[in-house]
CSV table of N, CA and C in Angstrom, one decimal:
chain,number,residue,atom,x,y,z
A,109,MET,N,14.6,-18.4,-62.2
A,109,MET,CA,13.8,-19.4,-61.5
A,109,MET,C,12.3,-19.0,-61.5
A,110,SER,N,11.5,-20.0,-61.7
A,110,SER,CA,10.1,-19.8,-61.7
A,110,SER,C,9.4,-20.2,-60.4
A,111,ALA,N,8.2,-19.7,-60.1
A,111,ALA,CA,7.5,-20.0,-58.9
A,111,ALA,C,7.2,-21.5,-58.7
A,112,THR,N,7.2,-22.2,-59.8
A,112,THR,CA,7.0,-23.7,-59.8
A,112,THR,C,8.2,-24.5,-59.5
A,113,ASP,N,9.3,-23.8,-59.4
A,113,ASP,CA,10.6,-24.5,-59.1
A,113,ASP,C,10.5,-25.2,-57.7
A,114,PRO,N,11.0,-26.4,-57.6
A,114,PRO,CA,10.9,-27.1,-56.3
A,114,PRO,C,11.5,-26.4,-55.2
A,115,CYS,N,12.4,-25.4,-55.4
A,115,CYS,CA,13.1,-24.7,-54.3
A,115,CYS,C,12.0,-23.8,-53.6
A,116,PHE,N,10.9,-23.4,-54.3
A,116,PHE,CA,9.9,-22.5,-53.7
A,116,PHE,C,8.7,-23.3,-53.2
A,117,SER,N,8.7,-24.6,-53.2
A,117,SER,CA,7.5,-25.3,-52.7
A,117,SER,C,7.9,-25.9,-51.3
A,118,PRO,N,6.8,-26.1,-50.5
A,118,PRO,CA,7.1,-26.7,-49.2
A,118,PRO,C,7.9,-28.0,-49.3
A,119,GLY,N,8.8,-28.1,-48.3
A,119,GLY,CA,9.7,-29.2,-48.4
A,119,GLY,C,9.3,-30.4,-47.5
A,120,SER,N,10.3,-31.2,-47.2
A,120,SER,CA,10.1,-32.4,-46.4
A,120,SER,C,9.5,-32.2,-45.0
A,121,CYS,N,9.8,-31.1,-44.4
A,121,CYS,CA,9.3,-30.8,-43.1
A,121,CYS,C,7.8,-30.7,-43.1
A,122,ALA,N,7.2,-30.0,-44.1
A,122,ALA,CA,5.7,-29.9,-44.2
A,122,ALA,C,5.1,-31.3,-44.5
A,123,MET,N,5.8,-32.1,-45.4
A,123,MET,CA,5.2,-33.4,-45.8
A,123,MET,C,5.3,-34.3,-44.6
A,124,ARG,N,6.3,-34.2,-43.7
A,124,ARG,CA,6.3,-35.1,-42.6
A,124,ARG,C,5.2,-34.9,-41.6
A,125,LEU,N,4.6,-33.7,-41.6
A,125,LEU,CA,3.5,-33.4,-40.7
A,125,LEU,C,2.2,-33.9,-41.1
A,126,GLN,N,2.0,-34.4,-42.3
A,126,GLN,CA,0.7,-34.8,-42.9
A,126,GLN,C,0.2,-36.1,-42.2
A,127,ASN,N,1.0,-37.0,-41.8
A,127,ASN,CA,0.5,-38.2,-41.2
A,127,ASN,C,0.6,-38.3,-39.7
A,128,LEU,N,0.6,-37.2,-39.0
A,128,LEU,CA,0.8,-37.1,-37.6
A,128,LEU,C,-0.3,-37.9,-36.8
A,129,ASP,N,-1.5,-37.8,-37.3
A,129,ASP,CA,-2.6,-38.4,-36.6
A,129,ASP,C,-2.5,-39.9,-36.5
A,130,SER,N,-1.8,-40.5,-37.4
A,130,SER,CA,-1.7,-42.0,-37.3
A,130,SER,C,-0.4,-42.5,-36.6
A,131,LEU,N,0.4,-41.5,-36.1
A,131,LEU,CA,1.6,-41.9,-35.4
A,131,LEU,C,1.4,-42.0,-33.9
A,132,SER,N,2.2,-42.8,-33.2
A,132,SER,CA,2.2,-42.9,-31.8
A,132,SER,C,2.8,-41.6,-31.2
A,133,SER,N,2.6,-41.5,-29.9
A,133,SER,CA,3.1,-40.3,-29.2
A,133,SER,C,4.6,-40.2,-29.3
A,134,ALA,N,5.3,-41.3,-29.1
A,134,ALA,CA,6.8,-41.3,-29.2
A,134,ALA,C,7.2,-40.9,-30.7
A,135,SER,N,6.5,-41.4,-31.7
A,135,SER,CA,6.8,-41.1,-33.1
A,135,SER,C,6.6,-39.7,-33.4
A,136,LYS,N,5.5,-39.1,-32.8
A,136,LYS,CA,5.2,-37.7,-33.1
A,136,LYS,C,6.3,-36.8,-32.5
A,137,SER,N,6.7,-37.2,-31.3
A,137,SER,CA,7.8,-36.4,-30.7
A,137,SER,C,9.1,-36.5,-31.5
A,138,ALA,N,9.4,-37.7,-32.1
A,138,ALA,CA,10.6,-37.9,-32.9
A,138,ALA,C,10.5,-37.1,-34.2
A,139,VAL,N,9.3,-37.1,-34.8
A,139,VAL,CA,9.1,-36.3,-36.1
A,139,VAL,C,9.3,-34.8,-35.8
A,140,LEU,N,8.7,-34.3,-34.7
A,140,LEU,CA,8.9,-32.9,-34.4
A,140,LEU,C,10.3,-32.6,-34.0
A,141,ARG,N,11.0,-33.5,-33.3
A,141,ARG,CA,12.4,-33.3,-33.0
A,141,ARG,C,13.2,-33.2,-34.2
A,142,SER,N,13.0,-34.0,-35.2
A,142,SER,CA,13.7,-34.0,-36.5
A,142,SER,C,13.4,-32.7,-37.3
A,143,ILE,N,12.2,-32.3,-37.2
A,143,ILE,CA,11.8,-31.0,-37.9
A,143,ILE,C,12.5,-29.9,-37.2
A,144,ALA,N,12.6,-29.8,-35.9
A,144,ALA,CA,13.2,-28.8,-35.2
A,144,ALA,C,14.7,-28.8,-35.5
A,145,ASP,N,15.3,-30.0,-35.6
A,145,ASP,CA,16.7,-30.1,-36.0
A,145,ASP,C,17.0,-29.5,-37.4
A,146,ASP,N,16.1,-29.9,-38.3
A,146,ASP,CA,16.2,-29.3,-39.7
A,146,ASP,C,16.1,-27.8,-39.7
A,147,ILE,N,15.1,-27.3,-38.9
A,147,ILE,CA,14.9,-25.8,-38.9
A,147,ILE,C,16.2,-25.2,-38.3
A,148,SER,N,16.7,-25.8,-37.2
A,148,SER,CA,18.0,-25.2,-36.6
A,148,SER,C,19.1,-25.2,-37.6
A,149,ALA,N,19.2,-26.3,-38.4
A,149,ALA,CA,20.3,-26.4,-39.4
A,149,ALA,C,20.1,-25.4,-40.5
A,150,VAL,N,18.8,-25.1,-40.9
A,150,VAL,CA,18.6,-24.1,-41.9
A,150,VAL,C,19.0,-22.7,-41.3
A,151,PHE,N,18.7,-22.4,-40.1
A,151,PHE,CA,19.1,-21.1,-39.5
A,151,PHE,C,20.6,-21.0,-39.4
A,152,ILE,N,21.2,-22.1,-39.1
A,152,ILE,CA,22.7,-22.0,-39.0
A,152,ILE,C,23.3,-21.7,-40.4
A,153,CYS,N,22.8,-22.4,-41.4
A,153,CYS,CA,23.3,-22.2,-42.8
A,153,CYS,C,23.0,-20.7,-43.2
A,154,ILE,N,21.8,-20.2,-42.9
A,154,ILE,CA,21.5,-18.9,-43.3
A,154,ILE,C,22.4,-17.9,-42.6
A,155,SER,N,22.7,-18.2,-41.3
A,155,SER,CA,23.6,-17.3,-40.5
A,155,SER,C,25.0,-17.3,-41.1
A,156,LYS,N,25.5,-18.5,-41.6
A,156,LYS,CA,26.8,-18.5,-42.2
A,156,LYS,C,26.8,-17.8,-43.5
A,157,GLN,N,25.7,-17.9,-44.3
A,157,GLN,CA,25.6,-17.2,-45.6
A,157,GLN,C,25.5,-15.7,-45.3
A,158,LEU,N,24.9,-15.2,-44.2
A,158,LEU,CA,24.9,-13.8,-43.9
A,158,LEU,C,26.3,-13.3,-43.5
A,159,SER,N,27.0,-14.2,-42.8
A,159,SER,CA,28.4,-13.8,-42.4
A,159,SER,C,29.3,-13.7,-43.6
A,160,CYS,N,29.1,-14.6,-44.6
A,160,CYS,CA,29.9,-14.6,-45.8
A,160,CYS,C,29.6,-13.4,-46.7
A,161,GLY,N,28.4,-12.9,-46.5
A,161,GLY,CA,27.9,-11.8,-47.4
A,161,GLY,C,27.1,-12.3,-48.6
A,162,THR,N,26.9,-13.6,-48.7
A,162,THR,CA,26.1,-14.1,-49.8
A,162,THR,C,24.6,-13.7,-49.6
A,163,LEU,N,24.1,-13.6,-48.4
A,163,LEU,CA,22.8,-13.1,-48.1
A,163,LEU,C,22.9,-11.8,-47.4
A,164,SER,N,21.9,-11.0,-47.5
A,164,SER,CA,21.8,-9.7,-46.8
A,164,SER,C,20.5,-9.7,-46.0
A,165,ALA,N,20.3,-8.7,-45.2
A,165,ALA,CA,19.1,-8.5,-44.4
A,165,ALA,C,17.9,-8.4,-45.3
A,166,ARG,N,18.0,-7.9,-46.5
A,166,ARG,CA,16.9,-7.8,-47.4
A,166,ARG,C,16.4,-9.2,-47.8
A,167,HIS,N,17.4,-10.1,-48.0
A,167,HIS,CA,17.1,-11.5,-48.4
A,167,HIS,C,16.4,-12.3,-47.2
A,168,THR,N,16.8,-12.0,-46.0
A,168,THR,CA,16.2,-12.8,-44.9
A,168,THR,C,15.0,-12.1,-44.2
A,169,ARG,N,14.6,-11.0,-44.8
A,169,ARG,CA,13.5,-10.2,-44.2
A,169,ARG,C,12.2,-11.1,-44.0
A,170,PRO,N,11.8,-11.9,-45.0
A,170,PRO,CA,10.6,-12.7,-44.8
A,170,PRO,C,10.7,-13.7,-43.6
A,171,ILE,N,11.9,-14.2,-43.4
A,171,ILE,CA,12.0,-15.1,-42.2
A,171,ILE,C,12.0,-14.3,-40.9
A,172,GLN,N,12.7,-13.1,-40.9
A,172,GLN,CA,12.8,-12.3,-39.7
A,172,GLN,C,11.4,-11.8,-39.4
A,173,ASP,N,10.6,-11.3,-40.4
A,173,ASP,CA,9.2,-10.9,-40.1
A,173,ASP,C,8.4,-12.0,-39.5
A,174,PHE,N,8.5,-13.2,-40.1
A,174,PHE,CA,7.7,-14.3,-39.6
A,174,PHE,C,8.0,-14.6,-38.1
A,175,ILE,N,9.3,-14.7,-37.9
A,175,ILE,CA,9.8,-15.1,-36.5
A,175,ILE,C,9.4,-14.0,-35.6
A,176,THR,N,9.7,-12.8,-35.9
A,176,THR,CA,9.4,-11.6,-35.0
A,176,THR,C,7.9,-11.6,-34.7
A,177,ILE,N,7.1,-11.7,-35.7
A,177,ILE,CA,5.6,-11.6,-35.5
A,177,ILE,C,5.2,-12.8,-34.6
A,178,LYS,N,5.6,-14.0,-34.9
A,178,LYS,CA,5.1,-15.1,-34.1
A,178,LYS,C,5.6,-15.0,-32.7
A,179,ASN,N,6.9,-14.7,-32.5
A,179,ASN,CA,7.5,-14.6,-31.2
A,179,ASN,C,6.9,-13.4,-30.4
A,180,THR,N,6.7,-12.3,-31.1
A,180,THR,CA,6.1,-11.2,-30.5
A,180,THR,C,4.7,-11.5,-29.9
A,181,GLU,N,3.9,-12.1,-30.7
A,181,GLU,CA,2.5,-12.4,-30.3
A,181,GLU,C,2.6,-13.3,-29.0
A,182,ARG,N,3.4,-14.4,-29.1
A,182,ARG,CA,3.5,-15.3,-28.0
A,182,ARG,C,4.1,-14.5,-26.7
A,183,LEU,N,5.2,-13.7,-27.0
A,183,LEU,CA,5.8,-13.0,-25.9
A,183,LEU,C,4.8,-12.0,-25.3
A,184,LYS,N,4.1,-11.3,-26.2
A,184,LYS,CA,3.1,-10.3,-25.7
A,184,LYS,C,2.0,-11.1,-24.8
A,185,GLN,N,1.6,-12.2,-25.3
A,185,GLN,CA,0.6,-13.0,-24.5
A,185,GLN,C,1.2,-13.4,-23.2
A,186,GLN,N,2.4,-13.9,-23.2
A,186,GLN,CA,3.0,-14.3,-21.9
A,186,GLN,C,3.2,-13.1,-21.0
A,187,ARG,N,3.6,-11.9,-21.6
A,187,ARG,CA,3.8,-10.7,-20.8
A,187,ARG,C,2.5,-10.3,-20.2
A,188,LEU,N,1.5,-10.3,-21.0
A,188,LEU,CA,0.2,-9.9,-20.5
A,188,LEU,C,-0.3,-10.8,-19.4
A,189,GLN,N,-0.1,-12.1,-19.6
A,189,GLN,CA,-0.4,-13.1,-18.5
A,189,GLN,C,0.3,-12.8,-17.2
A,190,GLN,N,1.6,-12.5,-17.4
A,190,GLN,CA,2.5,-12.2,-16.2
A,190,GLN,C,2.0,-10.9,-15.6
A,191,ASP,N,1.7,-9.9,-16.4
A,191,ASP,CA,1.1,-8.7,-15.8
A,191,ASP,C,-0.2,-8.9,-15.1
A,192,LEU,N,-1.0,-9.7,-15.7
A,192,LEU,CA,-2.3,-10.0,-15.1
A,192,LEU,C,-2.1,-10.7,-13.7
A,193,GLY,N,-1.2,-11.6,-13.7
A,193,GLY,CA,-0.8,-12.3,-12.5
A,193,GLY,C,-0.3,-11.4,-11.4
A,194,ARG,N,0.6,-10.4,-11.8
A,194,ARG,CA,1.1,-9.5,-10.9
A,194,ARG,C,0.0,-8.5,-10.4
A,195,TYR,N,-0.9,-8.1,-11.3
A,195,TYR,CA,-2.0,-7.2,-10.9
A,195,TYR,C,-2.9,-7.9,-9.9
A,196,ARG,N,-3.2,-9.2,-10.2
A,196,ARG,CA,-4.1,-10.0,-9.2
A,196,ARG,C,-3.4,-10.1,-7.9
A,197,GLN,N,-2.1,-10.4,-7.9
A,197,GLN,CA,-1.3,-10.5,-6.7
A,197,GLN,C,-1.3,-9.2,-5.9
A,198,ARG,N,-1.1,-8.1,-6.7
A,198,ARG,CA,-1.1,-6.7,-6.0
A,198,ARG,C,-2.5,-6.4,-5.5
A,199,GLU,N,-3.5,-6.8,-6.2
A,199,GLU,CA,-4.9,-6.6,-5.7
A,199,GLU,C,-5.1,-7.3,-4.4
A,200,ARG,N,-4.7,-8.6,-4.3
A,200,ARG,CA,-4.9,-9.4,-3.1
A,200,ARG,C,-4.1,-8.7,-1.9
A,201,ARG,N,-2.9,-8.3,-2.3
A,201,ARG,CA,-2.0,-7.7,-1.2
A,201,ARG,C,-2.7,-6.4,-0.7
A,202,TRP,N,-3.2,-5.6,-1.7
A,202,TRP,CA,-3.8,-4.3,-1.3
A,202,TRP,C,-5.1,-4.5,-0.5
A,203,ARG,N,-5.8,-5.6,-0.9
A,203,ARG,CA,-7.0,-5.9,-0.1
A,203,ARG,C,-6.7,-6.2,1.3
A,204,ALA,N,-5.6,-7.1,1.5
A,204,ALA,CA,-5.2,-7.5,2.8
A,204,ALA,C,-4.7,-6.3,3.6
A,205,GLU,N,-4.0,-5.4,2.9
A,205,GLU,CA,-3.5,-4.2,3.6
A,205,GLU,C,-4.6,-3.3,4.0
A,206,ARG,N,-5.6,-3.2,3.1
A,206,ARG,CA,-6.8,-2.3,3.4
A,206,ARG,C,-7.6,-2.9,4.6
A,207,LYS,N,-7.7,-4.2,4.7
A,207,LYS,CA,-8.4,-4.8,5.8
A,207,LYS,C,-7.6,-4.6,7.1
A,208,TRP,N,-6.3,-4.7,7.0
A,208,TRP,CA,-5.4,-4.5,8.1
A,208,TRP,C,-5.5,-3.0,8.6
A,209,MET,N,-5.5,-2.1,7.6
A,209,MET,CA,-5.6,-0.7,8.0
A,209,MET,C,-6.9,-0.4,8.6
A,210,HIS,N,-8.0,-1.0,8.1
A,210,HIS,CA,-9.3,-0.8,8.6
A,210,HIS,C,-9.4,-1.2,10.1
A,211,ARG,N,-8.8,-2.4,10.3
A,211,ARG,CA,-8.8,-2.9,11.7
A,211,ARG,C,-8.0,-2.0,12.6
A,212,LYS,N,-6.9,-1.5,12.1
A,212,LYS,CA,-6.0,-0.6,12.9
A,212,LYS,C,-6.8,0.7,13.2
A,213,VAL,N,-7.4,1.2,12.2
A,213,VAL,CA,-8.2,2.5,12.4
A,213,VAL,C,-9.3,2.3,13.4
A,214,GLU,N,-10.0,1.2,13.3
A,214,GLU,CA,-11.1,0.9,14.2
A,214,GLU,C,-10.5,0.8,15.6
A,215,GLY,N,-9.4,0.1,15.8
A,215,GLY,CA,-8.7,0.0,17.1
A,215,GLY,C,-8.3,1.4,17.6
A,216,LEU,N,-7.8,2.2,16.7
A,216,LEU,CA,-7.4,3.6,17.2
A,216,LEU,C,-8.6,4.4,17.6
A,217,VAL,N,-9.7,4.3,16.8
A,217,VAL,CA,-10.9,5.0,17.1
A,217,VAL,C,-11.4,4.6,18.5
A,218,LYS,N,-11.5,3.3,18.7
A,218,LYS,CA,-11.9,2.8,20.0
A,218,LYS,C,-11.0,3.3,21.2
A,219,HIS,N,-9.7,3.2,20.9
A,219,HIS,CA,-8.8,3.6,21.9
A,219,HIS,C,-8.9,5.1,22.2
A,220,SER,N,-9.1,5.9,21.2
A,220,SER,CA,-9.3,7.4,21.4
A,220,SER,C,-10.6,7.7,22.1
A,221,GLU,N,-11.6,6.9,21.8
A,221,GLU,CA,-12.9,7.1,22.5
A,221,GLU,C,-12.7,6.8,24.0
A,222,GLN,N,-12.0,5.7,24.3
A,222,GLN,CA,-11.7,5.4,25.7
A,222,GLN,C,-11.0,6.5,26.4
A,223,ILE,N,-9.9,7.0,25.7
A,223,ILE,CA,-9.1,8.1,26.3
A,223,ILE,C,-10.0,9.3,26.5
A,224,HIS,N,-10.8,9.6,25.5
A,224,HIS,CA,-11.7,10.8,25.6
A,224,HIS,C,-12.6,10.6,26.8
A,225,LYS,N,-13.2,9.5,27.0
A,225,LYS,CA,-14.1,9.2,28.2
A,225,LYS,C,-13.3,9.4,29.5
A,226,GLN,N,-12.1,8.9,29.5
A,226,GLN,CA,-11.2,9.0,30.8
A,226,GLN,C,-11.0,10.5,31.1
A,227,TRP,N,-10.6,11.2,30.0
A,227,TRP,CA,-10.3,12.7,30.2
A,227,TRP,C,-11.5,13.4,30.6
A,228,LYS,N,-12.7,13.0,30.0
A,228,LYS,CA,-13.9,13.7,30.3
A,228,LYS,C,-14.2,13.5,31.8
A,229,VAL,N,-14.1,12.3,32.3
A,229,VAL,CA,-14.3,12.0,33.7
A,229,VAL,C,-13.3,12.8,34.6
A,230,ARG,N,-12.1,12.9,34.2
A,230,ARG,CA,-11.1,13.6,34.9
A,230,ARG,C,-11.4,15.1,34.9
A,231,LEU,N,-11.8,15.6,33.8
A,231,LEU,CA,-12.2,17.0,33.7
A,231,LEU,C,-13.4,17.4,34.6
A,232,GLU,N,-14.4,16.5,34.6
A,232,GLU,CA,-15.5,16.7,35.5
A,232,GLU,C,-15.1,16.7,36.9
A,233,ARG,N,-14.2,15.8,37.2
A,233,ARG,CA,-13.7,15.7,38.6
A,233,ARG,C,-12.9,17.0,39.0
A,234,VAL,N,-12.1,17.5,38.0
A,234,VAL,CA,-11.4,18.8,38.3
A,234,VAL,C,-12.3,19.9,38.3
A,235,LYS,N,-13.3,20.0,37.5
A,235,LYS,CA,-14.3,21.0,37.6
A,235,LYS,C,-15.0,21.0,38.9
A,236,GLY,N,-15.3,19.8,39.4
A,236,GLY,CA,-15.9,19.7,40.7
A,236,GLY,C,-15.0,20.2,41.8
A,237,ASN,N,-13.7,19.8,41.7
A,237,ASN,CA,-12.7,20.3,42.6
A,237,ASN,C,-12.5,21.8,42.6
A,238,VAL,N,-12.6,22.4,41.4
A,238,VAL,CA,-12.5,23.8,41.2
A,238,VAL,C,-13.7,24.5,41.8
A,239,ASN,N,-14.9,24.0,41.6
A,239,ASN,CA,-16.1,24.6,42.2
A,239,ASN,C,-16.0,24.5,43.7
A,240,ASP,N,-15.6,23.3,44.2
A,240,ASP,CA,-15.5,23.2,45.7
A,240,ASP,C,-14.5,24.2,46.2
A,241,ALA,N,-13.3,24.3,45.5
A,241,ALA,CA,-12.3,25.2,45.9
A,241,ALA,C,-12.8,26.7,45.9
A,242,THR,N,-13.6,27.0,44.9
A,242,THR,CA,-14.1,28.3,44.8
A,242,THR,C,-15.1,28.6,45.9
A,243,ARG,N,-16.0,27.6,46.2
A,243,ARG,CA,-16.9,27.8,47.4
A,243,ARG,C,-16.1,27.9,48.7
A,244,GLU,N,-15.1,27.1,48.8
A,244,GLU,CA,-14.3,27.1,50.1
A,244,GLU,C,-13.5,28.5,50.2
A,245,LEU,N,-13.0,29.0,49.0
A,245,LEU,CA,-12.4,30.3,49.0
A,245,LEU,C,-13.3,31.4,49.4
A,246,ALA,N,-14.5,31.3,48.8
A,246,ALA,CA,-15.5,32.3,49.2
A,246,ALA,C,-15.9,32.3,50.7
A,247,ALA,N,-16.0,31.0,51.2
A,247,ALA,CA,-16.3,30.9,52.6
A,247,ALA,C,-15.1,31.4,53.5
A,248,GLN,N,-13.9,31.1,53.1
A,248,GLN,CA,-12.7,31.6,53.8
A,248,GLN,C,-12.6,33.2,53.7
A,249,LYS,N,-12.9,33.7,52.5
A,249,LYS,CA,-12.9,35.1,52.4
A,249,LYS,C,-14.0,35.8,53.3
A,250,TRP,N,-15.2,35.2,53.3
A,250,TRP,CA,-16.2,35.7,54.1
A,250,TRP,C,-15.8,35.6,55.6
A,251,THR,N,-15.2,34.5,56.0
A,251,THR,CA,-14.7,34.4,57.4
A,251,THR,C,-13.6,35.4,57.7
A,252,TYR,N,-12.8,35.6,56.7
A,252,TYR,CA,-11.7,36.6,56.9
A,252,TYR,C,-12.3,38.0,57.1
A,253,GLU,N,-13.2,38.3,56.2
A,253,GLU,CA,-13.8,39.7,56.2
A,253,GLU,C,-14.6,39.8,57.6
A,254,LEU,N,-15.2,38.8,58.0
A,254,LEU,CA,-16.0,38.9,59.3
A,254,LEU,C,-15.0,39.1,60.4
A,255,SER,N,-13.9,38.3,60.4
A,255,SER,CA,-12.9,38.4,61.5
A,255,SER,C,-12.3,39.8,61.5
A,256,ARG,N,-12.0,40.3,60.3
A,256,ARG,CA,-11.4,41.6,60.2
A,256,ARG,C,-12.3,42.7,60.7
A,257,SER,N,-13.6,42.6,60.3
A,257,SER,CA,-14.5,43.6,60.7
A,257,SER,C,-14.7,43.5,62.3
A,258,GLN,N,-14.7,42.3,62.8
A,258,GLN,CA,-14.8,42.2,64.3
A,258,GLN,C,-13.6,42.8,64.9
A,259,ALA,N,-12.4,42.5,64.4
A,259,ALA,CA,-11.2,43.1,64.9
A,259,ALA,C,-11.2,44.6,64.9
A,260,GLU,N,-11.7,45.1,63.8
A,260,GLU,CA,-11.8,46.6,63.7
A,260,GLU,C,-12.8,47.2,64.7
A,261,ARG,N,-13.9,46.4,64.9
A,261,ARG,CA,-14.9,46.9,65.8
A,261,ARG,C,-14.3,46.8,67.2
A,262,GLU,N,-13.6,45.7,67.5
A,262,GLU,CA,-13.0,45.6,68.9
A,262,GLU,C,-11.9,46.7,69.1
A,263,LYS,N,-11.2,46.9,68.0
A,263,LYS,CA,-10.2,47.9,68.1
A,263,LYS,C,-10.8,49.3,68.3
A,264,ALA,N,-11.9,49.5,67.6
A,264,ALA,CA,-12.6,50.8,67.8
A,264,ALA,C,-13.2,50.9,69.2
A,265,LEU,N,-13.7,49.8,69.6
A,265,LEU,CA,-14.3,49.8,71.0
A,265,LEU,C,-13.2,49.9,72.0
A,266,GLY,N,-12.1,49.3,71.7
A,266,GLY,CA,-10.9,49.4,72.6
A,266,GLY,C,-10.4,50.8,72.7
A,267,ARG,N,-10.4,51.5,71.7
A,267,ARG,CA,-10.0,52.9,71.7
A,267,ARG,C,-11.0,53.8,72.5
A,268,GLU,N,-12.3,53.4,72.3
A,268,GLU,CA,-13.3,54.2,73.0
A,268,GLU,C,-13.2,53.8,74.5
A,269,THR,N,-13.0,52.6,74.8
A,269,THR,CA,-12.9,52.1,76.1
A,269,THR,C,-11.7,52.8,76.8
A,270,ASN,N,-10.6,52.8,76.1
A,270,ASN,CA,-9.4,53.4,76.6
A,270,ASN,C,-9.6,54.9,76.7
A,271,ALA,N,-10.3,55.5,75.8
A,271,ALA,CA,-10.6,56.9,75.9
A,271,ALA,C,-11.5,57.2,77.1
A,272,THR,N,-12.5,56.4,77.3
A,272,THR,CA,-13.4,56.5,78.4
A,272,THR,C,-12.6,56.3,79.7
A,273,LEU,N,-11.8,55.3,79.8
A,273,LEU,CA,-11.0,55.1,81.0
A,273,LEU,C,-10.0,56.2,81.3
A,274,ALA,N,-9.5,56.7,80.2
A,274,ALA,CA,-8.6,57.9,80.4
A,274,ALA,C,-9.3,59.1,80.9
A,275,GLU,N,-10.5,59.3,80.5
A,275,GLU,CA,-11.3,60.4,80.9
A,275,GLU,C,-11.7,60.2,82.4
A,276,THR,N,-12.1,59.0,82.7
A,276,THR,CA,-12.5,58.8,84.0
A,276,THR,C,-11.3,58.9,85.0
A,277,ASN,N,-10.2,58.5,84.5
A,277,ASN,CA,-9.0,58.6,85.3
A,277,ASN,C,-8.5,60.0,85.5
A,278,ARG,N,-8.9,60.9,84.8
A,278,ARG,CA,-8.5,62.2,84.9
A,278,ARG,C,-9.1,62.9,86.0
């Protein structure tokens, strides 16, 4: 067979597409539907010939390469669009989470500052109480020492008085 053989030239599907611009919308859909039906029938016939062993993978490689390349490009584009959509969605979600976390951290910082102030006031109050207690303890100690020294003096005087009385009584 030669390259000019009608088997190797574009068929009726390609010729049906030449006058699309003059057709109505319904006619365009009908033409494309009939072309899709023809293509489906061709693939069914090729599949049957593969099953019978008349054709091999080597024979169908041009069709497989064409279909794989075209589908892969479209699928890659769709996958990239889906990935981009997921990334944008993830970005929005992460921004919302970051804002939420920022508000939470601000709230925690304010709360910790309030607690710090409360404990600072309490600590100052306790320091004042400790200082007051220390002064009171020093005063009590001084009073105790004074009382003790007076008691010792009186005791010493009482011994002297008793000794003097005892001497006078003799």
